[in-house]
Amino acid sequence: MTGTGTGTDTAGGGPTLIASDLDRTLIYSPAALALDMPDADAPRLLCVEVHQGKPQSFLTETAAALLTRLTAAPHAVFIPTTTRTRKQYRRISFPGRPAPYAICANGGHLLVDGETDWDWHAQVRRTLAAECAPLAEVRDHLRRSADPRWLLKVRDAEDLFTYLVVERDLLPDTWAKELADWAGPRGWTVSLQGRKLYAVPRPLTKSAAVAEIARRTGAGTVLAAGDSLLDADLLLAADTGWRPGHGELADTGWSAPHVTALEGRGVSCGEEILRAFARHCAV
């Protein structure tokens, strides 16, 4: 993992890490599918998550086949990389070989063969305690400043960060920026994704957890994909990356020389990202 975006393999033949965000990057809720075509032309879908008895997340069947091939490749390591909690992540049933590593809670938890690496988690907590305002302070500010007219829920994630579920149409356009201005000096960052507004400690990053996996595996190259501002650090640290034509990064025009801005939107873009991973891994 070079962290320079040059694509240089500095580890002398180590495996390629494929670190991908999940929601609205690889997997899609019914509301995010964006099937802008006649129903008869829509791709066949595979449900990969059920929640409370209802289908929750999907891949196209073509994307599922590509992911199966990637997870079977001996020279590639697929790493689900998500802001989801461990409980939310474990609801997903991916096709193919189980991932040996997964990153949850935006880097706060590193799973190894499905089990929490508590040493990593303790290291993360020490960093947050030293560099950021406490979670309670940020959560209390959110509760006080949010308007009940558009606030639906306040949730904590793994006692690491917090988020609001909002009525997006009623949320004032300036509110997220005002919150970011308040949170920044306290070591926190803000991300608005669909109906969820996240407040996350700045050192709590996906890229830090990916760097730890690269160290353990001796990885030579890191590929990455993501759609939100919480994925920007991951994309910047990777050798090659992709972002969809939807999401926060697309909406803000975010770019980097080694990150391809795809035009596709919705579930078909998840398939496009997996095709790009497969091409780079020659599988």
PDB file of C-alpha atoms in Angstrom:
ATOM      1  CA  MET A   1       0.000   0.000   0.000  1.00  0.00           C
ATOM      2  CA  THR A   2       1.824   3.036  -1.223  1.00  0.00           C
ATOM      3  CA  GLY A   3      -0.597   5.724  -0.098  1.00  0.00           C
ATOM      4  CA  THR A   4       0.499   7.781  -3.107  1.00  0.00           C
ATOM      5  CA  GLY A   5      -1.971   6.643  -5.730  1.00  0.00           C
ATOM      6  CA  THR A   6       0.867   5.703  -8.073  1.00  0.00           C
ATOM      7  CA  GLY A   7      -0.116   2.067  -8.524  1.00  0.00           C
ATOM      8  CA  THR A   8       3.455   1.020  -7.693  1.00  0.00           C
ATOM      9  CA  ASP A   9       3.829  -2.465  -6.186  1.00  0.00           C
ATOM     10  CA  THR A  10       6.293  -1.806  -3.396  1.00  0.00           C
ATOM     11  CA  ALA A  11       5.825  -5.048  -1.479  1.00  0.00           C
ATOM     12  CA  GLY A  12       7.506  -7.346  -3.976  1.00  0.00           C
ATOM     13  CA  GLY A  13       4.695  -9.574  -5.139  1.00  0.00           C
ATOM     14  CA  GLY A  14       2.350  -9.548  -2.139  1.00  0.00           C
ATOM     15  CA  PRO A  15      -1.398 -10.036  -2.619  1.00  0.00           C
ATOM     16  CA  THR A  16      -3.692  -7.356  -3.994  1.00  0.00           C
ATOM     17  CA  LEU A  17      -6.150  -6.006  -1.439  1.00  0.00           C
ATOM     18  CA  ILE A  18      -9.625  -5.123  -2.714  1.00  0.00           C
ATOM     19  CA  ALA A  19     -11.102  -2.788  -0.103  1.00  0.00           C
ATOM     20  CA  SER A  20     -14.618  -1.784  -1.034  1.00  0.00           C
ATOM     21  CA  ASP A  21     -17.327   0.167   0.697  1.00  0.00           C
ATOM     22  CA  LEU A  22     -20.624  -1.717   0.707  1.00  0.00           C
ATOM     23  CA  ASP A  23     -23.871   0.281   0.785  1.00  0.00           C
ATOM     24  CA  ARG A  24     -24.462   2.208  -2.437  1.00  0.00           C
ATOM     25  CA  THR A  25     -21.087   1.027  -3.737  1.00  0.00           C
ATOM     26  CA  LEU A  26     -21.363  -2.759  -4.052  1.00  0.00           C
ATOM     27  CA  ILE A  27     -24.770  -3.504  -2.527  1.00  0.00           C
ATOM     28  CA  TYR A  28     -28.006  -1.551  -2.924  1.00  0.00           C
ATOM     29  CA  SER A  29     -31.261  -1.179  -1.026  1.00  0.00           C
ATOM     30  CA  PRO A  30     -34.513  -1.242  -3.024  1.00  0.00           C
ATOM     31  CA  ALA A  31     -34.626   2.574  -2.849  1.00  0.00           C
ATOM     32  CA  ALA A  32     -31.065   2.882  -4.220  1.00  0.00           C
ATOM     33  CA  LEU A  33     -31.259   0.423  -7.131  1.00  0.00           C
ATOM     34  CA  ALA A  34     -31.868   3.239  -9.669  1.00  0.00           C
ATOM     35  CA  LEU A  35     -33.192   0.897 -12.365  1.00  0.00           C
ATOM     36  CA  ASP A  36     -33.879   3.577 -14.961  1.00  0.00           C
ATOM     37  CA  MET A  37     -35.109   1.191 -17.634  1.00  0.00           C
ATOM     38  CA  PRO A  38     -38.225  -0.763 -18.574  1.00  0.00           C
ATOM     39  CA  ASP A  39     -38.956  -3.515 -16.063  1.00  0.00           C
ATOM     40  CA  ALA A  40     -38.477  -6.171 -18.738  1.00  0.00           C
ATOM     41  CA  ASP A  41     -34.898  -4.965 -19.291  1.00  0.00           C
ATOM     42  CA  ALA A  42     -33.904  -4.798 -15.614  1.00  0.00           C
ATOM     43  CA  PRO A  43     -31.010  -7.060 -14.567  1.00  0.00           C
ATOM     44  CA  ARG A  44     -31.638 -10.139 -12.473  1.00  0.00           C
ATOM     45  CA  LEU A  45     -30.898  -9.410  -8.820  1.00  0.00           C
ATOM     46  CA  LEU A  46     -29.543 -11.487  -5.954  1.00  0.00           C
ATOM     47  CA  CYS A  47     -30.667 -10.584  -2.426  1.00  0.00           C
ATOM     48  CA  VAL A  48     -27.681 -10.594  -0.052  1.00  0.00           C
ATOM     49  CA  GLU A  49     -29.343  -9.171   3.065  1.00  0.00           C
ATOM     50  CA  VAL A  50     -32.642  -9.775   4.851  1.00  0.00           C
ATOM     51  CA  HIS A  51     -33.650  -7.632   7.823  1.00  0.00           C
ATOM     52  CA  GLN A  52     -36.757  -8.236   9.906  1.00  0.00           C
ATOM     53  CA  GLY A  53     -37.984 -10.663   7.298  1.00  0.00           C
ATOM     54  CA  LYS A  54     -37.686  -8.216   4.398  1.00  0.00           C
ATOM     55  CA  PRO A  55     -35.161  -8.158   1.508  1.00  0.00           C
ATOM     56  CA  GLN A  56     -32.771  -5.330   2.275  1.00  0.00           C
ATOM     57  CA  SER A  57     -29.766  -5.311  -0.099  1.00  0.00           C
ATOM     58  CA  PHE A  58     -29.023  -6.582  -3.585  1.00  0.00           C
ATOM     59  CA  LEU A  59     -26.334  -7.266  -6.179  1.00  0.00           C
ATOM     60  CA  THR A  60     -26.958  -8.045  -9.800  1.00  0.00           C
ATOM     61  CA  GLU A  61     -26.443 -11.737 -10.544  1.00  0.00           C
ATOM     62  CA  THR A  62     -23.546 -10.746 -12.812  1.00  0.00           C
ATOM     63  CA  ALA A  63     -21.953  -8.813  -9.953  1.00  0.00           C
ATOM     64  CA  ALA A  64     -22.402 -11.828  -7.681  1.00  0.00           C
ATOM     65  CA  ALA A  65     -20.567 -14.030 -10.193  1.00  0.00           C
ATOM     66  CA  LEU A  66     -17.723 -11.509 -10.439  1.00  0.00           C
ATOM     67  CA  LEU A  67     -17.438 -11.329  -6.647  1.00  0.00           C
ATOM     68  CA  THR A  68     -17.326 -15.127  -6.439  1.00  0.00           C
ATOM     69  CA  ARG A  69     -14.419 -15.168  -8.893  1.00  0.00           C
ATOM     70  CA  LEU A  70     -12.564 -12.440  -6.981  1.00  0.00           C
ATOM     71  CA  THR A  71     -12.875 -14.194  -3.631  1.00  0.00           C
ATOM     72  CA  ALA A  72     -11.524 -17.403  -5.179  1.00  0.00           C
ATOM     73  CA  ALA A  73      -8.440 -15.736  -6.678  1.00  0.00           C
ATOM     74  CA  PRO A  74      -5.311 -16.796  -4.736  1.00  0.00           C
ATOM     75  CA  HIS A  75      -3.540 -13.466  -5.327  1.00  0.00           C
ATOM     76  CA  ALA A  76      -6.439 -11.194  -4.254  1.00  0.00           C
ATOM     77  CA  VAL A  77      -7.947 -10.499  -0.832  1.00  0.00           C
ATOM     78  CA  PHE A  78     -11.462  -9.036  -0.817  1.00  0.00           C
ATOM     79  CA  ILE A  79     -12.084  -6.804   2.232  1.00  0.00           C
ATOM     80  CA  PRO A  80     -15.642  -5.579   2.914  1.00  0.00           C
ATOM     81  CA  THR A  81     -15.063  -2.070   4.276  1.00  0.00           C
ATOM     82  CA  THR A  82     -18.064  -0.402   5.864  1.00  0.00           C
ATOM     83  CA  THR A  83     -19.410   2.159   8.297  1.00  0.00           C
ATOM     84  CA  ARG A  84     -21.926  -0.473   9.419  1.00  0.00           C
ATOM     85  CA  THR A  85     -21.703  -1.909  12.900  1.00  0.00           C
ATOM     86  CA  ARG A  86     -20.597  -5.513  13.255  1.00  0.00           C
ATOM     87  CA  LYS A  87     -24.192  -6.605  13.820  1.00  0.00           C
ATOM     88  CA  GLN A  88     -25.376  -4.818  10.688  1.00  0.00           C
ATOM     89  CA  TYR A  89     -22.472  -6.206   8.655  1.00  0.00           C
ATOM     90  CA  ARG A  90     -23.164  -9.792   9.735  1.00  0.00           C
ATOM     91  CA  ARG A  91     -26.636  -9.614   8.208  1.00  0.00           C
ATOM     92  CA  ILE A  92     -25.023  -9.648   4.757  1.00  0.00           C
ATOM     93  CA  SER A  93     -24.489 -12.993   3.048  1.00  0.00           C
ATOM     94  CA  PHE A  94     -22.011 -12.469   0.219  1.00  0.00           C
ATOM     95  CA  PRO A  95     -21.552 -15.028  -2.536  1.00  0.00           C
ATOM     96  CA  GLY A  96     -18.183 -16.707  -2.802  1.00  0.00           C
ATOM     97  CA  ARG A  97     -15.550 -17.569  -0.236  1.00  0.00           C
ATOM     98  CA  PRO A  98     -15.906 -15.833   3.162  1.00  0.00           C
ATOM     99  CA  ALA A  99     -13.740 -12.728   3.484  1.00  0.00           C
ATOM    100  CA  PRO A 100     -10.705 -13.370   5.731  1.00  0.00           C
ATOM    101  CA  TYR A 101     -10.814  -9.731   6.863  1.00  0.00           C
ATOM    102  CA  ALA A 102     -13.610  -7.194   7.200  1.00  0.00           C
ATOM    103  CA  ILE A 103     -13.616  -3.599   8.422  1.00  0.00           C
ATOM    104  CA  CYS A 104     -16.655  -2.359  10.363  1.00  0.00           C
ATOM    105  CA  ALA A 105     -17.628   0.844  12.175  1.00  0.00           C
ATOM    106  CA  ASN A 106     -15.550   2.922   9.740  1.00  0.00           C
ATOM    107  CA  GLY A 107     -12.331   1.256  10.899  1.00  0.00           C
ATOM    108  CA  GLY A 108     -13.205   0.899  14.571  1.00  0.00           C
ATOM    109  CA  HIS A 109     -13.469  -2.872  14.323  1.00  0.00           C
ATOM    110  CA  LEU A 110     -11.253  -5.214  12.342  1.00  0.00           C
ATOM    111  CA  LEU A 111     -12.692  -8.708  11.883  1.00  0.00           C
ATOM    112  CA  VAL A 112     -10.314 -11.605  11.260  1.00  0.00           C
ATOM    113  CA  ASP A 113     -12.109 -14.737  10.033  1.00  0.00           C
ATOM    114  CA  GLY A 114     -15.292 -13.171  11.380  1.00  0.00           C
ATOM    115  CA  GLU A 115     -13.967 -12.483  14.883  1.00  0.00           C
ATOM    116  CA  THR A 116     -13.170  -9.094  16.431  1.00  0.00           C
ATOM    117  CA  ASP A 117      -9.496  -8.208  16.783  1.00  0.00           C
ATOM    118  CA  TRP A 118      -9.647  -6.651  20.245  1.00  0.00           C
ATOM    119  CA  ASP A 119      -6.044  -5.419  20.171  1.00  0.00           C
ATOM    120  CA  TRP A 120      -6.847  -3.317  17.104  1.00  0.00           C
ATOM    121  CA  HIS A 121     -10.001  -1.996  18.727  1.00  0.00           C
ATOM    122  CA  ALA A 122      -8.121  -0.991  21.882  1.00  0.00           C
ATOM    123  CA  GLN A 123      -5.551   0.849  19.783  1.00  0.00           C
ATOM    124  CA  VAL A 124      -8.325   2.756  17.999  1.00  0.00           C
ATOM    125  CA  ARG A 125      -9.944   3.764  21.278  1.00  0.00           C
ATOM    126  CA  ARG A 126      -6.666   5.092  22.658  1.00  0.00           C
ATOM    127  CA  THR A 127      -6.227   7.253  19.561  1.00  0.00           C
ATOM    128  CA  LEU A 128      -9.751   8.657  19.768  1.00  0.00           C
ATOM    129  CA  ALA A 129      -9.440   9.442  23.468  1.00  0.00           C
ATOM    130  CA  ALA A 130      -6.217  11.365  22.816  1.00  0.00           C
ATOM    131  CA  GLU A 131      -7.278  13.320  19.732  1.00  0.00           C
ATOM    132  CA  CYS A 132     -11.055  13.913  19.747  1.00  0.00           C
ATOM    133  CA  ALA A 133     -13.856  15.360  21.825  1.00  0.00           C
ATOM    134  CA  PRO A 134     -15.878  12.646  23.604  1.00  0.00           C
ATOM    135  CA  LEU A 135     -18.775  10.968  21.850  1.00  0.00           C
ATOM    136  CA  ALA A 136     -21.185  12.178  24.549  1.00  0.00           C
ATOM    137  CA  GLU A 137     -20.350  15.827  23.827  1.00  0.00           C
ATOM    138  CA  VAL A 138     -21.023  15.441  20.112  1.00  0.00           C
ATOM    139  CA  ARG A 139     -24.180  13.383  20.594  1.00  0.00           C
ATOM    140  CA  ASP A 140     -25.586  15.921  23.061  1.00  0.00           C
ATOM    141  CA  HIS A 141     -24.895  18.770  20.635  1.00  0.00           C
ATOM    142  CA  LEU A 142     -26.744  16.879  17.898  1.00  0.00           C
ATOM    143  CA  ARG A 143     -29.758  16.299  20.126  1.00  0.00           C
ATOM    144  CA  ARG A 144     -29.909  19.962  21.169  1.00  0.00           C
ATOM    145  CA  SER A 145     -29.454  21.452  17.707  1.00  0.00           C
ATOM    146  CA  ALA A 146     -31.562  19.066  15.602  1.00  0.00           C
ATOM    147  CA  ASP A 147     -35.106  20.115  14.776  1.00  0.00           C
ATOM    148  CA  PRO A 148     -37.817  17.562  15.740  1.00  0.00           C
ATOM    149  CA  ARG A 149     -39.622  18.422  12.516  1.00  0.00           C
ATOM    150  CA  TRP A 150     -36.986  16.575  10.487  1.00  0.00           C
ATOM    151  CA  LEU A 151     -35.208  14.409  13.071  1.00  0.00           C
ATOM    152  CA  LEU A 152     -36.428  10.799  13.135  1.00  0.00           C
ATOM    153  CA  LYS A 153     -33.796   8.988  15.231  1.00  0.00           C
ATOM    154  CA  VAL A 154     -30.458   9.465  17.002  1.00  0.00           C
ATOM    155  CA  ARG A 155     -28.235   6.378  17.060  1.00  0.00           C
ATOM    156  CA  ASP A 156     -24.786   5.501  18.404  1.00  0.00           C
ATOM    157  CA  ALA A 157     -22.628   2.974  16.537  1.00  0.00           C
ATOM    158  CA  GLU A 158     -20.433   0.690  18.639  1.00  0.00           C
ATOM    159  CA  ASP A 159     -19.892   3.576  21.122  1.00  0.00           C
ATOM    160  CA  LEU A 160     -17.526   5.045  18.518  1.00  0.00           C
ATOM    161  CA  PHE A 161     -19.609   7.533  16.535  1.00  0.00           C
ATOM    162  CA  THR A 162     -23.169   8.764  16.187  1.00  0.00           C
ATOM    163  CA  TYR A 163     -25.650   9.420  13.411  1.00  0.00           C
ATOM    164  CA  LEU A 164     -29.058  10.916  12.806  1.00  0.00           C
ATOM    165  CA  VAL A 165     -31.845   9.520  10.659  1.00  0.00           C
ATOM    166  CA  VAL A 166     -33.581  12.505   9.093  1.00  0.00           C
ATOM    167  CA  GLU A 167     -36.365  13.492   6.750  1.00  0.00           C
ATOM    168  CA  ARG A 168     -34.040  14.573   3.975  1.00  0.00           C
ATOM    169  CA  ASP A 169     -36.577  16.782   2.222  1.00  0.00           C
ATOM    170  CA  LEU A 170     -37.075  18.810   5.418  1.00  0.00           C
ATOM    171  CA  LEU A 171     -33.408  19.071   6.429  1.00  0.00           C
ATOM    172  CA  PRO A 172     -32.145  22.646   5.835  1.00  0.00           C
ATOM    173  CA  ASP A 173     -29.477  22.820   3.149  1.00  0.00           C
ATOM    174  CA  THR A 174     -27.023  24.563   5.475  1.00  0.00           C
ATOM    175  CA  TRP A 175     -27.433  22.383   8.569  1.00  0.00           C
ATOM    176  CA  ALA A 176     -24.837  19.734   7.727  1.00  0.00           C
ATOM    177  CA  LYS A 177     -22.227  22.389   6.937  1.00  0.00           C
ATOM    178  CA  GLU A 178     -22.962  24.242  10.174  1.00  0.00           C
ATOM    179  CA  LEU A 179     -22.547  20.975  12.068  1.00  0.00           C
ATOM    180  CA  ALA A 180     -19.273  20.276  10.252  1.00  0.00           C
ATOM    181  CA  ASP A 181     -17.982  23.733  11.187  1.00  0.00           C
ATOM    182  CA  TRP A 182     -18.773  23.011  14.851  1.00  0.00           C
ATOM    183  CA  ALA A 183     -17.390  19.455  14.785  1.00  0.00           C
ATOM    184  CA  GLY A 184     -14.136  20.151  12.926  1.00  0.00           C
ATOM    185  CA  PRO A 185     -12.248  21.903  15.762  1.00  0.00           C
ATOM    186  CA  ARG A 186     -13.290  19.035  18.039  1.00  0.00           C
ATOM    187  CA  GLY A 187     -11.667  16.420  15.809  1.00  0.00           C
ATOM    188  CA  TRP A 188     -14.871  15.134  14.197  1.00  0.00           C
ATOM    189  CA  THR A 189     -16.099  15.006  10.613  1.00  0.00           C
ATOM    190  CA  VAL A 190     -19.622  15.001   9.145  1.00  0.00           C
ATOM    191  CA  SER A 191     -21.073  12.992   6.268  1.00  0.00           C
ATOM    192  CA  LEU A 192     -24.613  13.085   4.851  1.00  0.00           C
ATOM    193  CA  GLN A 193     -25.612   9.856   3.099  1.00  0.00           C
ATOM    194  CA  GLY A 194     -29.217   9.510   2.046  1.00  0.00           C
ATOM    195  CA  ARG A 195     -31.328   9.862   5.190  1.00  0.00           C
ATOM    196  CA  LYS A 196     -28.365   9.367   7.552  1.00  0.00           C
ATOM    197  CA  LEU A 197     -26.156  12.171   8.816  1.00  0.00           C
ATOM    198  CA  TYR A 198     -22.981  10.803  10.409  1.00  0.00           C
ATOM    199  CA  ALA A 199     -20.683  12.458  12.939  1.00  0.00           C
ATOM    200  CA  VAL A 200     -17.443  10.464  13.047  1.00  0.00           C
ATOM    201  CA  PRO A 201     -14.114  11.088  14.836  1.00  0.00           C
ATOM    202  CA  ARG A 202     -11.571  12.190  12.240  1.00  0.00           C
ATOM    203  CA  PRO A 203      -8.949   9.526  13.155  1.00  0.00           C
ATOM    204  CA  LEU A 204     -11.580   6.772  12.805  1.00  0.00           C
ATOM    205  CA  THR A 205     -10.839   5.828   9.206  1.00  0.00           C
ATOM    206  CA  LYS A 206     -11.168   2.899   6.876  1.00  0.00           C
ATOM    207  CA  SER A 207      -7.728   3.601   5.452  1.00  0.00           C
ATOM    208  CA  ALA A 208      -6.006   3.014   8.813  1.00  0.00           C
ATOM    209  CA  ALA A 209      -7.576  -0.421   9.118  1.00  0.00           C
ATOM    210  CA  VAL A 210      -6.695  -1.271   5.504  1.00  0.00           C
ATOM    211  CA  ALA A 211      -3.089  -0.229   6.163  1.00  0.00           C
ATOM    212  CA  GLU A 212      -3.001  -2.651   9.108  1.00  0.00           C
ATOM    213  CA  ILE A 213      -4.263  -5.485   6.892  1.00  0.00           C
ATOM    214  CA  ALA A 214      -1.674  -4.554   4.246  1.00  0.00           C
ATOM    215  CA  ARG A 215       1.029  -4.767   6.913  1.00  0.00           C
ATOM    216  CA  ARG A 216      -0.147  -8.203   8.052  1.00  0.00           C
ATOM    217  CA  THR A 217      -0.513  -9.654   4.561  1.00  0.00           C
ATOM    218  CA  GLY A 218       2.450  -7.984   2.871  1.00  0.00           C
ATOM    219  CA  ALA A 219       0.102  -6.614   0.235  1.00  0.00           C
ATOM    220  CA  GLY A 220       1.692  -5.080  -2.816  1.00  0.00           C
ATOM    221  CA  THR A 221      -1.284  -3.138  -4.178  1.00  0.00           C
ATOM    222  CA  VAL A 222      -4.556  -1.805  -2.787  1.00  0.00           C
ATOM    223  CA  LEU A 223      -7.661  -1.275  -4.922  1.00  0.00           C
ATOM    224  CA  ALA A 224     -10.579   0.627  -3.402  1.00  0.00           C
ATOM    225  CA  ALA A 225     -14.081   1.879  -4.137  1.00  0.00           C
ATOM    226  CA  GLY A 226     -16.530   4.096  -2.275  1.00  0.00           C
ATOM    227  CA  ASP A 227     -19.229   6.706  -2.720  1.00  0.00           C
ATOM    228  CA  SER A 228     -19.223   8.911   0.415  1.00  0.00           C
ATOM    229  CA  LEU A 229     -16.957  11.443   2.094  1.00  0.00           C
ATOM    230  CA  LEU A 230     -16.189   8.746   4.675  1.00  0.00           C
ATOM    231  CA  ASP A 231     -14.568   6.802   1.808  1.00  0.00           C
ATOM    232  CA  ALA A 232     -12.336   9.654   0.635  1.00  0.00           C
ATOM    233  CA  ASP A 233      -9.431   8.677   2.902  1.00  0.00           C
ATOM    234  CA  LEU A 234      -9.666   5.078   1.689  1.00  0.00           C
ATOM    235  CA  LEU A 235      -9.597   6.137  -1.965  1.00  0.00           C
ATOM    236  CA  LEU A 236      -6.708   8.555  -1.426  1.00  0.00           C
ATOM    237  CA  ALA A 237      -4.603   5.900   0.321  1.00  0.00           C
ATOM    238  CA  ALA A 238      -5.227   3.242  -2.349  1.00  0.00           C
ATOM    239  CA  ASP A 239      -3.107   2.691  -5.439  1.00  0.00           C
ATOM    240  CA  THR A 240      -6.157   2.701  -7.719  1.00  0.00           C
ATOM    241  CA  GLY A 241      -9.753   3.567  -6.915  1.00  0.00           C
ATOM    242  CA  TRP A 242     -13.240   4.035  -8.321  1.00  0.00           C
ATOM    243  CA  ARG A 243     -16.242   6.049  -7.222  1.00  0.00           C
ATOM    244  CA  PRO A 244     -19.821   5.736  -8.520  1.00  0.00           C
ATOM    245  CA  GLY A 245     -21.707   8.425 -10.395  1.00  0.00           C
ATOM    246  CA  HIS A 246     -23.953   8.872  -7.348  1.00  0.00           C
ATOM    247  CA  GLY A 247     -23.337   9.661  -3.678  1.00  0.00           C
ATOM    248  CA  GLU A 248     -21.586  12.408  -1.735  1.00  0.00           C
ATOM    249  CA  LEU A 249     -18.320  12.248  -3.672  1.00  0.00           C
ATOM    250  CA  ALA A 250     -20.095  12.570  -7.001  1.00  0.00           C
ATOM    251  CA  ASP A 251     -22.411  15.304  -5.721  1.00  0.00           C
ATOM    252  CA  THR A 252     -19.456  17.402  -4.535  1.00  0.00           C
ATOM    253  CA  GLY A 253     -17.323  16.721  -7.629  1.00  0.00           C
ATOM    254  CA  TRP A 254     -14.611  15.057  -5.517  1.00  0.00           C
ATOM    255  CA  SER A 255     -11.741  13.638  -7.558  1.00  0.00           C
ATOM    256  CA  ALA A 256      -8.154  12.400  -7.386  1.00  0.00           C
ATOM    257  CA  PRO A 257      -5.735  11.549 -10.204  1.00  0.00           C
ATOM    258  CA  HIS A 258      -5.746   7.796  -9.474  1.00  0.00           C
ATOM    259  CA  VAL A 259      -9.508   7.529  -8.810  1.00  0.00           C
ATOM    260  CA  THR A 260     -11.832   6.889 -11.740  1.00  0.00           C
ATOM    261  CA  ALA A 261     -15.134   8.759 -11.545  1.00  0.00           C
ATOM    262  CA  LEU A 262     -17.660   6.372 -13.052  1.00  0.00           C
ATOM    263  CA  GLU A 263     -20.785   7.637 -14.749  1.00  0.00           C
ATOM    264  CA  GLY A 264     -23.007   4.729 -13.743  1.00  0.00           C
ATOM    265  CA  ARG A 265     -25.588   5.095 -11.001  1.00  0.00           C
ATOM    266  CA  GLY A 266     -27.319   2.521  -8.846  1.00  0.00           C
ATOM    267  CA  VAL A 267     -26.868  -1.226  -8.785  1.00  0.00           C
ATOM    268  CA  SER A 268     -25.399  -1.358 -12.296  1.00  0.00           C
ATOM    269  CA  CYS A 269     -22.482   0.727 -11.027  1.00  0.00           C
ATOM    270  CA  GLY A 270     -21.764  -1.917  -8.395  1.00  0.00           C
ATOM    271  CA  GLU A 271     -21.365  -4.373 -11.236  1.00  0.00           C
ATOM    272  CA  GLU A 272     -19.096  -1.916 -13.069  1.00  0.00           C
ATOM    273  CA  ILE A 273     -16.856  -1.583 -10.005  1.00  0.00           C
ATOM    274  CA  LEU A 274     -16.526  -5.350  -9.654  1.00  0.00           C
ATOM    275  CA  ARG A 275     -15.632  -5.615 -13.356  1.00  0.00           C
ATOM    276  CA  ALA A 276     -12.854  -3.070 -12.765  1.00  0.00           C
ATOM    277  CA  PHE A 277     -11.557  -5.032  -9.765  1.00  0.00           C
ATOM    278  CA  ALA A 278     -11.590  -8.224 -11.826  1.00  0.00           C
ATOM    279  CA  ARG A 279      -9.697  -6.618 -14.714  1.00  0.00           C
ATOM    280  CA  HIS A 280      -6.966  -5.335 -12.407  1.00  0.00           C
ATOM    281  CA  CYS A 281      -6.657  -8.722 -10.722  1.00  0.00           C
ATOM    282  CA  ALA A 282      -6.807 -10.583 -14.067  1.00  0.00           C
ATOM    283  CA  VAL A 283      -9.556 -12.930 -12.909  1.00  0.00           C
TER     284      VAL A 283
END
